[in-house]
Amino acid sequence: MPVPAIRVRALREGPVRPERRWVLYWMTSFRRTRFNFALDRALEHARRLQRPLVVLEALRVGYPDANDRLHAFLLEGMAENARRFAASPVLHFPYVEETAGDGAGLLEALAAEACVVVSDDWPCYFVPRMQQAAARRLDVAFELVDSNGLWPMRATDRVFTTAHSFRAHLQKALAPHLGELPCDAPLDGLALPTAKLPAAITSRWSRAPKDLLEARPQALAALPIDHSVPPGRFRGGSHVGEARLARFVGEKLADYPEARNEPEVDGTSALSPYLHFGHVSVHHVFAEVARRERWTPDVLGRSIGGSKSGWWKMSAAAEAFLDELVTWRELAFNMAALRPDDYGSMDTLPAFAKATHAKHAKDPRPRLYSLEQLERAETHDELWNAAQRQMVRDGWFHNYLRMLWGKKILEWSPSAADALTRMEHLMNKYSLDGRDPCSYSGYLWVLGRYDRAWGPERPIFGSVRYMSSDNTAKKISVKAYLETYRR
């Protein structure tokens, strides 16, 4: 099945040049070999033109927040891709800068021999600016392909302001897209010509050495990145992510509604790092859930008005999980794609939130902590400190406690704008799933996005939803969690 046209957009309306040597896929965000519409699109071009496919998967040292944790996770994914592509006719070129700026010119050198260039349509962080700058330097057609979620980001021009309205829209419009899945195993039995990069390229830009692709400590230590943030407990790569997915669907999904909010139970999927770095696809996750449920799209009925349960015609546990995976995750992508200039800004807050933050801007803050105190988990609140320590130590922290974490940062910061900046800094630096439409959606949810006004009106929060550690500890079990992350 060809890649749906709604998922393909031209970043540069240049010509396709069939006389050139290969098709180039610049893999930037969907760093996987399965369930990847961008890879499928590149293979379509390669088959039609009967040209080899070259996949450039590069890693700079100068990206924002570059540190050992993020680098190691990415490198482990690159190593996994190298193994998978090695068994196919596709030429995978993993390139890792060892000095800032060393990779300059590599994309253009590969594109100079390319019939067409394909890349990943990711709506967040520095990636869109990087691709736009690259497009201005190329002389060939340059396409971006959306493989972010079940709902194509540009299937609507409406920015949704509540989960309920977006859910109601999906119940009316998503069904046709559920039959348009990317290929499960596009490399199996693949017949294409093979390519060899010319010496003019490989002599200047060398393939990443084995010790670097394996993220060995000595190799990481030699790079000019932040070494104060070591790798966490999550290893990167599609193989690890797929194993985590299989374990969640097979062993944990049935208990998801009850277990997901309990930090001591480990009842969440913890797939967000793998989704963020593209090591696992939402389509793959959905396919595994559907297989477990013995589900087919023909069971879907009419919209049920945006209700959380009943539309999918799956078990209550599966529907609860899909509401997080599809509704809430893709709501964040809707904002990032259609408001690219300010998706992470307080300008996206609803009117009530803007008004209440302005009204309470000068409220006394009984406790104010510096960014450094927050980073070191040096507050009076042990539950908050534990959540912060989990993120710093592991590179991920529990979903339910993220809401409390953000609400307390709002309470302890000089202003709502300062709170937003602090949340972004801490997540970008320590969390493997920061720098993502979902993380920005989370920060802004803390400040009132996708929510309604709540009463009674409180100091600092105004009519924005309030949370406290005492109430949280009454709702969920935290004793063992506190002990685990006490230091």
XYZ file of N, CA and C in Angstrom, residues 24-216:
579
model
N 17.892 9.157 -1.072
C 18.441 9.438 0.251
C 17.320 9.606 1.263
N 17.372 8.826 2.331
C 16.479 8.994 3.477
C 17.305 9.532 4.641
N 17.009 10.776 5.024
C 17.670 11.414 6.167
C 16.830 11.117 7.398
N 17.242 10.142 8.186
C 16.498 9.655 9.343
C 16.823 10.544 10.542
N 15.876 11.359 10.952
C 16.115 12.317 12.029
C 15.309 12.033 13.288
N 14.087 11.536 13.145
C 13.191 11.395 14.293
C 12.537 10.030 14.389
N 12.312 9.366 13.275
C 11.718 8.025 13.278
C 12.853 7.028 13.089
N 13.582 6.827 14.161
C 14.831 6.061 14.075
C 14.546 4.571 14.278
N 13.911 3.997 13.261
C 13.506 2.593 13.319
C 13.384 2.041 11.897
N 13.348 0.711 11.811
C 13.245 0.044 10.513
C 11.880 -0.584 10.294
N 10.964 -0.426 11.243
C 9.629 -1.018 11.135
C 8.564 0.039 11.397
N 7.381 -0.151 10.805
C 6.250 0.743 11.043
C 6.678 2.202 10.890
N 7.285 2.520 9.766
C 7.859 3.848 9.536
C 7.448 4.330 8.155
N 6.469 5.233 8.103
C 5.988 5.734 6.820
C 7.096 6.434 6.025
N 8.023 7.098 6.714
C 9.090 7.805 6.004
C 10.009 6.810 5.288
N 10.369 5.727 5.960
C 11.160 4.686 5.306
C 10.376 4.065 4.157
N 9.089 3.822 4.374
C 8.252 3.271 3.297
C 8.251 4.189 2.075
N 8.162 5.490 2.304
C 8.142 6.450 1.193
C 9.473 6.440 0.439
N 10.573 6.400 1.174
C 11.885 6.338 0.526
C 12.022 5.062 -0.303
N 11.510 3.952 0.223
C 11.557 2.695 -0.531
C 10.667 2.756 -1.770
N 9.536 3.447 -1.683
C 8.697 3.641 -2.871
C 9.493 4.312 -3.985
N 10.179 5.385 -3.646
C 10.995 6.085 -4.651
C 12.080 5.166 -5.201
N 12.751 4.442 -4.311
C 13.847 3.584 -4.744
C 13.360 2.499 -5.697
N 12.224 1.902 -5.401
C 11.691 0.866 -6.291
C 11.288 1.453 -7.638
N 10.592 2.574 -7.595
C 10.114 3.179 -8.839
C 11.272 3.595 -9.739
N 12.322 4.138 -9.147
C 13.466 4.634 -9.917
C 14.525 3.565 -10.125
N 14.363 2.418 -9.452
C 15.357 1.345 -9.487
C 16.743 1.890 -9.127
N 16.764 2.519 -7.963
C 18.001 3.070 -7.434
C 18.225 2.521 -6.012
N 19.458 2.483 -5.559
C 19.720 2.078 -4.171
C 19.123 3.087 -3.198
N 18.928 2.625 -1.972
C 18.499 3.516 -0.899
C 19.651 3.695 0.081
N 19.991 4.956 0.342
C 20.987 5.309 1.348
C 20.258 5.964 2.519
N 20.494 5.469 3.722
C 19.888 6.032 4.931
C 20.990 6.725 5.731
N 20.848 8.032 5.888
C 21.769 8.803 6.728
C 21.128 8.971 8.095
N 21.759 8.399 9.109
C 21.333 8.607 10.495
C 22.498 9.267 11.222
N 22.351 10.548 11.500
C 23.464 11.338 12.030
C 23.156 11.821 13.439
N 24.217 12.119 14.167
C 24.092 12.645 15.533
C 25.142 13.725 15.730
N 24.664 14.953 15.967
C 25.568 16.068 16.217
C 25.961 16.104 17.688
N 27.017 16.832 17.992
C 27.364 17.069 19.390
C 26.848 18.421 19.858
N 26.402 19.250 18.933
C 26.015 20.608 19.293
C 24.527 20.829 19.445
N 23.722 19.758 19.512
C 22.287 19.978 19.689
C 22.019 20.454 21.121
N 20.920 21.174 21.351
C 20.638 21.675 22.701
C 20.532 20.539 23.712
N 21.122 20.732 24.864
C 21.043 19.789 25.983
C 21.799 18.489 25.732
N 22.718 18.471 24.780
C 23.472 17.242 24.493
C 24.214 16.779 25.738
N 23.979 15.527 26.132
C 24.669 14.977 27.300
C 24.823 13.471 27.133
N 25.510 12.850 28.067
C 25.777 11.412 27.963
C 24.485 10.595 27.927
N 23.489 11.013 28.683
C 22.232 10.239 28.741
C 21.537 10.213 27.387
N 21.330 11.385 26.801
C 20.634 11.447 25.515
C 21.466 10.803 24.417
N 22.770 11.085 24.422
C 23.655 10.522 23.409
C 23.670 8.994 23.469
N 23.803 8.437 24.672
C 23.875 6.979 24.804
C 22.599 6.324 24.293
N 21.451 6.893 24.626
C 20.180 6.326 24.184
C 20.079 6.356 22.658
N 20.455 7.481 22.066
C 20.432 7.598 20.609
C 21.424 6.653 19.947
N 22.618 6.561 20.498
C 23.646 5.703 19.912
C 23.245 4.238 19.960
N 22.628 3.811 21.048
C 22.174 2.429 21.126
C 21.117 2.137 20.072
N 20.283 3.133 19.779
C 19.322 2.971 18.692
C 19.992 2.910 17.339
N 21.010 3.715 17.130
C 21.744 3.692 15.865
C 22.423 2.344 15.654
N 22.983 1.789 16.726
C 23.628 0.478 16.623
C 22.613 -0.592 16.229
N 21.417 -0.526 16.811
C 20.372 -1.483 16.465
C 19.966 -1.332 15.000
N 19.820 -0.106 14.527
C 19.473 0.118 13.119
C 20.567 -0.396 12.200
N 21.828 -0.193 12.589
C 22.933 -0.687 11.771
C 22.851 -2.201 11.607
N 22.509 -2.906 12.683
C 22.388 -4.360 12.602
C 21.242 -4.773 11.691
N 20.119 -4.079 11.795
C 18.953 -4.462 11.001
C 19.141 -4.137 9.520
N 19.699 -2.988 9.234
C 19.919 -2.632 7.827
C 21.004 -3.499 7.187
N 21.948 -3.979 7.985
C 23.056 -4.776 7.437
C 22.563 -6.042 6.761
N 21.405 -6.536 7.143
C 20.852 -7.752 6.544
C 19.992 -7.453 5.319
N 20.035 -6.231 4.831
C 19.229 -5.818 3.678
C 20.122 -5.131 2.654
N 19.592 -4.831 1.459
C 20.395 -4.096 0.478
C 20.498 -2.597 0.750
N 19.844 -2.102 1.790
C 19.887 -0.671 2.106
C 21.235 -0.330 2.733
N 21.819 0.783 2.297
C 23.071 1.254 2.878
C 22.753 2.221 4.015
N 23.050 1.815 5.233
C 22.830 2.644 6.412
C 24.155 3.288 6.795
N 24.147 4.630 6.886
C 25.372 5.357 7.200
C 25.193 6.064 8.532
N 25.649 5.449 9.649
C 25.565 6.113 10.953
C 26.766 7.045 11.136
N 26.465 8.315 11.266
C 27.540 9.302 11.402
C 27.384 10.034 12.732
N 28.471 10.103 13.499
C 28.471 10.786 14.787
C 29.593 11.808 14.806
N 29.225 13.054 15.016
C 30.242 14.105 15.139
C 31.118 13.853 16.357
N 32.390 14.093 16.202
C 33.286 14.032 17.359
C 33.748 15.418 17.780
N 33.566 16.402 16.894
C 33.815 17.809 17.187
C 32.694 18.607 16.552
N 32.221 19.627 17.245
C 31.113 20.422 16.723
C 31.435 20.967 15.345
N 30.523 20.769 14.422
C 30.679 21.278 13.066
C 31.304 20.302 12.098
N 31.831 19.161 12.587
C 32.465 18.199 11.684
C 31.498 17.655 10.640
N 30.201 17.586 10.985
C 29.229 17.015 10.056
C 28.713 17.988 9.012
N 29.151 19.242 9.088
C 28.674 20.243 8.121
C 29.021 19.808 6.706
N 28.034 19.829 5.833
C 28.248 19.493 4.430
C 27.946 18.055 4.071
N 27.793 17.174 5.075
C 27.556 15.763 4.777
C 26.219 15.559 4.071
N 25.152 16.152 4.578
C 23.850 15.987 3.940
C 23.893 16.481 2.500
N 24.491 17.639 2.280
C 24.551 18.191 0.930
C 25.374 17.298 -0.006
N 26.449 16.711 0.525
C 27.268 15.829 -0.307
C 26.483 14.588 -0.728
N 25.711 14.016 0.190
C 24.897 12.854 -0.158
C 23.734 13.253 -1.068
N 23.128 14.418 -0.809
C 22.000 14.873 -1.619
C 22.418 15.233 -3.030
N 23.690 15.603 -3.225
C 24.175 15.953 -4.565
C 24.118 14.759 -5.515
N 24.080 13.536 -4.954
C 23.982 12.324 -5.764
C 22.603 11.672 -5.639
N 21.643 12.402 -5.047
C 20.339 11.813 -4.756
C 19.284 12.194 -5.788
N 18.449 11.222 -6.131
C 17.306 11.494 -7.009
C 16.242 12.307 -6.277
N 16.084 12.023 -4.983
C 15.106 12.690 -4.127
C 15.563 12.471 -2.691
N 15.211 13.398 -1.797
C 15.546 13.290 -0.383
C 14.248 13.207 0.416
N 14.198 12.250 1.332
C 13.044 12.054 2.214
C 13.524 12.203 3.650
N 12.699 12.836 4.490
C 13.036 12.931 5.911
C 11.765 12.859 6.739
N 11.917 12.972 8.063
C 10.842 12.741 9.026
C 10.141 14.044 9.380
N 8.819 14.052 9.322
C 8.030 15.244 9.631
C 7.713 15.268 11.126
N 8.658 15.762 11.876
C 8.537 15.866 13.344
C 8.305 17.329 13.673
N 7.266 17.681 14.472
C 6.857 19.085 14.569
C 7.490 19.878 15.701
N 8.494 19.345 16.372
C 8.882 19.914 17.656
C 10.373 20.193 17.751
N 10.698 21.100 18.668
C 12.064 21.383 19.078
C 12.848 21.966 17.908
N 14.144 21.619 17.730
C 14.950 22.263 16.691
C 14.830 21.570 15.337
N 14.177 20.403 15.266
C 14.167 19.615 14.030
C 13.546 20.373 12.857
N 12.367 20.998 12.978
C 11.821 21.719 11.818
C 12.745 22.818 11.296
N 13.385 23.576 12.188
C 14.293 24.639 11.735
C 15.498 24.039 11.012
N 16.018 22.944 11.539
C 17.161 22.282 10.916
C 16.814 21.808 9.509
N 15.639 21.246 9.340
C 15.233 20.748 8.021
C 14.960 21.892 7.052
N 14.349 22.963 7.538
C 14.098 24.109 6.663
C 15.403 24.727 6.167
N 16.378 24.824 7.066
C 17.687 25.353 6.661
C 18.337 24.444 5.641
N 18.223 23.129 5.834
C 18.809 22.181 4.889
C 18.136 22.285 3.529
N 16.818 22.439 3.524
C 16.086 22.492 2.255
C 16.570 23.630 1.373
N 16.959 24.736 1.979
C 17.429 25.883 1.190
C 18.760 25.600 0.504
N 19.469 24.572 0.961
C 20.786 24.276 0.407
C 20.757 23.143 -0.624
N 19.592 22.539 -0.837
C 19.509 21.397 -1.738
C 18.979 21.811 -3.114
N 19.283 21.002 -4.118
C 18.827 21.289 -5.477
C 17.926 20.184 -6.014
N 17.276 19.468 -5.101
C 16.484 18.303 -5.481
C 15.237 18.258 -4.608
N 14.210 17.543 -5.035
C 12.975 17.425 -4.265
C 13.268 16.897 -2.858
N 12.659 17.544 -1.872
C 12.891 17.204 -0.468
C 11.526 17.056 0.190
N 11.186 15.829 0.603
C 9.885 15.531 1.189
C 9.999 15.223 2.681
N 8.972 15.629 3.420
C 8.829 15.233 4.811
C 7.623 14.308 4.929
N 7.760 13.265 5.738
C 6.707 12.266 5.867
C 6.327 12.128 7.334
N 5.036 12.165 7.594
C 4.478 12.106 8.945
C 4.250 10.644 9.345
N 5.030 10.163 10.317
C 4.815 8.832 10.872
C 4.705 8.925 12.387
N 4.055 10.003 12.851
C 3.991 10.280 14.288
C 2.889 9.528 15.005
N 1.718 9.387 14.367
C 0.593 8.807 15.073
C -0.453 8.241 14.149
N -1.536 7.753 14.730
C -2.618 7.176 13.938
C -3.344 8.246 13.126
N -3.447 9.437 13.688
C -4.128 10.548 13.009
C -3.080 11.396 12.295
N -3.160 11.544 10.983
C -2.193 12.400 10.281
C -2.275 13.835 10.792
N -1.138 14.416 11.110
C -1.126 15.735 11.755
C -1.831 16.794 10.932
N -1.748 16.674 9.615
C -2.300 17.729 8.761
C -3.587 17.305 8.064
N -4.294 16.359 8.686
C -5.608 15.965 8.174
C -6.676 16.981 8.562
N -6.332 17.942 9.406
C -7.224 19.027 9.784
C -6.392 20.279 10.000
N -7.019 21.444 9.843
C -6.337 22.696 10.167
C -6.872 23.284 11.472
N -7.631 22.500 12.201
C -8.210 22.958 13.466
C -7.286 22.615 14.622
N -7.002 23.613 15.468
C -6.262 23.382 16.704
C -7.280 23.098 17.804
N -7.198 21.901 18.374
C -8.170 21.494 19.389
C -7.732 21.993 20.760
N -8.697 22.455 21.541
C -8.391 23.084 22.829
C -8.769 22.225 24.024
N -9.434 21.090 23.787
C -9.751 20.161 24.867
C -9.604 18.740 24.352
N -9.325 17.825 25.283
C -9.251 16.414 24.907
C -10.613 15.910 24.452
N -11.678 16.406 25.065
C -13.017 15.952 24.706
C -13.340 16.302 23.255
N -13.043 17.527 22.844
C -13.356 17.928 21.467
C -12.507 17.159 20.464
N -11.254 16.899 20.820
C -10.387 16.136 19.912
C -10.841 14.675 19.839
N -11.214 14.110 20.978
C -11.703 12.728 20.997
C -12.970 12.592 20.145
N -13.873 13.565 20.258
C -15.102 13.534 19.454
C -14.769 13.609 17.965
N -13.777 14.421 17.617
C -13.365 14.521 16.219
C -12.787 13.201 15.728
N -11.929 12.579 16.542
C -11.346 11.296 16.136
C -12.425 10.236 15.936
N -13.435 10.247 16.779
C -14.490 9.248 16.653
C -15.276 9.398 15.354
N -15.227 10.577 14.768
C -15.876 10.797 13.479
C -14.947 10.556 12.292
N -13.645 10.812 12.474
C -12.760 10.897 11.309
C -11.582 9.931 11.297
N -11.305 9.235 12.417
C -10.093 8.423 12.479
C -10.207 7.092 11.744
N -11.376 6.491 11.714
C -11.535 5.112 11.222
C -10.858 4.847 9.882
N -11.006 5.698 8.849
C -10.355 5.386 7.571
C -8.837 5.281 7.663
N -8.228 5.988 8.603
C -6.774 5.978 8.724
C -6.261 4.724 9.438
N -7.138 4.019 10.123
C -6.712 2.832 10.857
C -6.392 1.663 9.929
N -6.845 1.754 8.692
C -6.481 0.741 7.698
C -5.255 1.103 6.899
N -4.630 2.238 7.229
C -3.451 2.720 6.502
C -2.223 2.630 7.410
N -1.748 1.420 7.603
C -0.614 1.215 8.494
C 0.690 1.202 7.709
N 1.769 1.713 8.304
C 3.075 1.538 7.680
C 3.461 0.064 7.693
N 4.427 -0.293 6.866
C 4.812 -1.686 6.707
C 5.466 -2.233 7.970
N 5.028 -3.403 8.385
C 5.577 -4.053 9.575
C 7.045 -4.407 9.378
N 7.398 -4.982 8.256
C 8.766 -5.461 8.020
C 9.205 -5.111 6.600
N 9.453 -3.848 6.320
C 9.740 -3.431 4.932
C 11.061 -3.957 4.388
N 11.969 -4.400 5.254
C 13.263 -4.885 4.766
C 13.229 -6.365 4.391
N 12.187 -7.087 4.826
C 12.120 -8.513 4.534
C 11.936 -8.748 3.039
N 12.826 -9.537 2.446
C 12.720 -9.861 1.023
C 12.915 -8.682 0.093
N 13.490 -7.604 0.607
C 13.653 -6.394 -0.204
C 14.654 -6.618 -1.334
N 14.262 -6.273 -2.552
C 15.146 -6.387 -3.716
C 15.398 -4.997 -4.281
N 16.606 -4.505 -4.090
C 17.014 -3.198 -4.594
C 18.477 -3.268 -5.011
N 18.899 -2.404 -5.915
C 20.346 -2.289 -6.164
C 21.044 -1.824 -4.891
N 22.296 -2.111 -4.774
C 23.071 -1.677 -3.610
C 23.968 -0.508 -3.985
N 24.367 0.242 -2.980
C 25.200 1.424 -3.205
C 26.478 1.316 -2.393
N 27.494 2.019 -2.866
C 28.731 2.195 -2.120
C 29.063 3.673 -2.152
N 29.316 4.243 -0.989
C 29.610 5.671 -0.948
C 30.991 5.932 -1.522
N 31.142 7.003 -2.293
C 32.444 7.321 -2.884
C 33.458 7.736 -1.818
N 34.723 7.534 -2.136
C 35.801 7.856 -1.203
C 35.806 9.332 -0.831
N 35.351 10.186 -1.734
C 35.316 11.624 -1.438
C 34.432 11.925 -0.232
N 33.423 11.070 -0.009
C 32.544 11.246 1.160
C 33.106 10.517 2.368
N 33.463 9.240 2.211
C 33.887 8.443 3.376
C 35.239 8.869 3.929
N 36.063 9.496 3.105
C 37.355 9.957 3.621
C 37.206 11.202 4.486
N 36.144 11.958 4.260
C 35.918 13.174 5.043
C 34.987 12.903 6.227
N 33.979 12.063 6.016
C 33.014 11.741 7.067
C 33.017 10.227 7.267
N 33.585 9.783 8.357
C 33.734 8.354 8.597
C 32.506 7.785 9.291
N 32.205 6.544 8.985
C 31.160 5.816 9.693
C 31.516 5.743 11.174
N 30.526 5.894 12.048
C 30.776 5.876 13.494
C 31.439 4.569 13.903
N 32.513 4.632 14.701
C 33.194 3.402 15.126
C 32.338 2.600 16.102
N 32.687 1.331 16.241
C 31.899 0.402 17.042
C 31.800 0.840 18.498
N 32.903 1.294 19.085
C 32.858 1.660 20.504
C 31.942 2.847 20.754
N 31.819 3.722 19.769
C 30.922 4.861 19.915
C 29.470 4.417 19.739
N 29.196 3.581 18.737
C 27.834 3.093 18.541
C 27.360 2.273 19.738
N 28.279 1.662 20.433
C 27.906 0.907 21.629
C 27.836 1.782 22.873
N 28.079 3.078 22.694
C 27.998 4.064 23.787
C 28.891 3.679 24.956
N 30.086 3.209 24.664
C 31.018 2.861 25.739
C 31.455 4.131 26.469
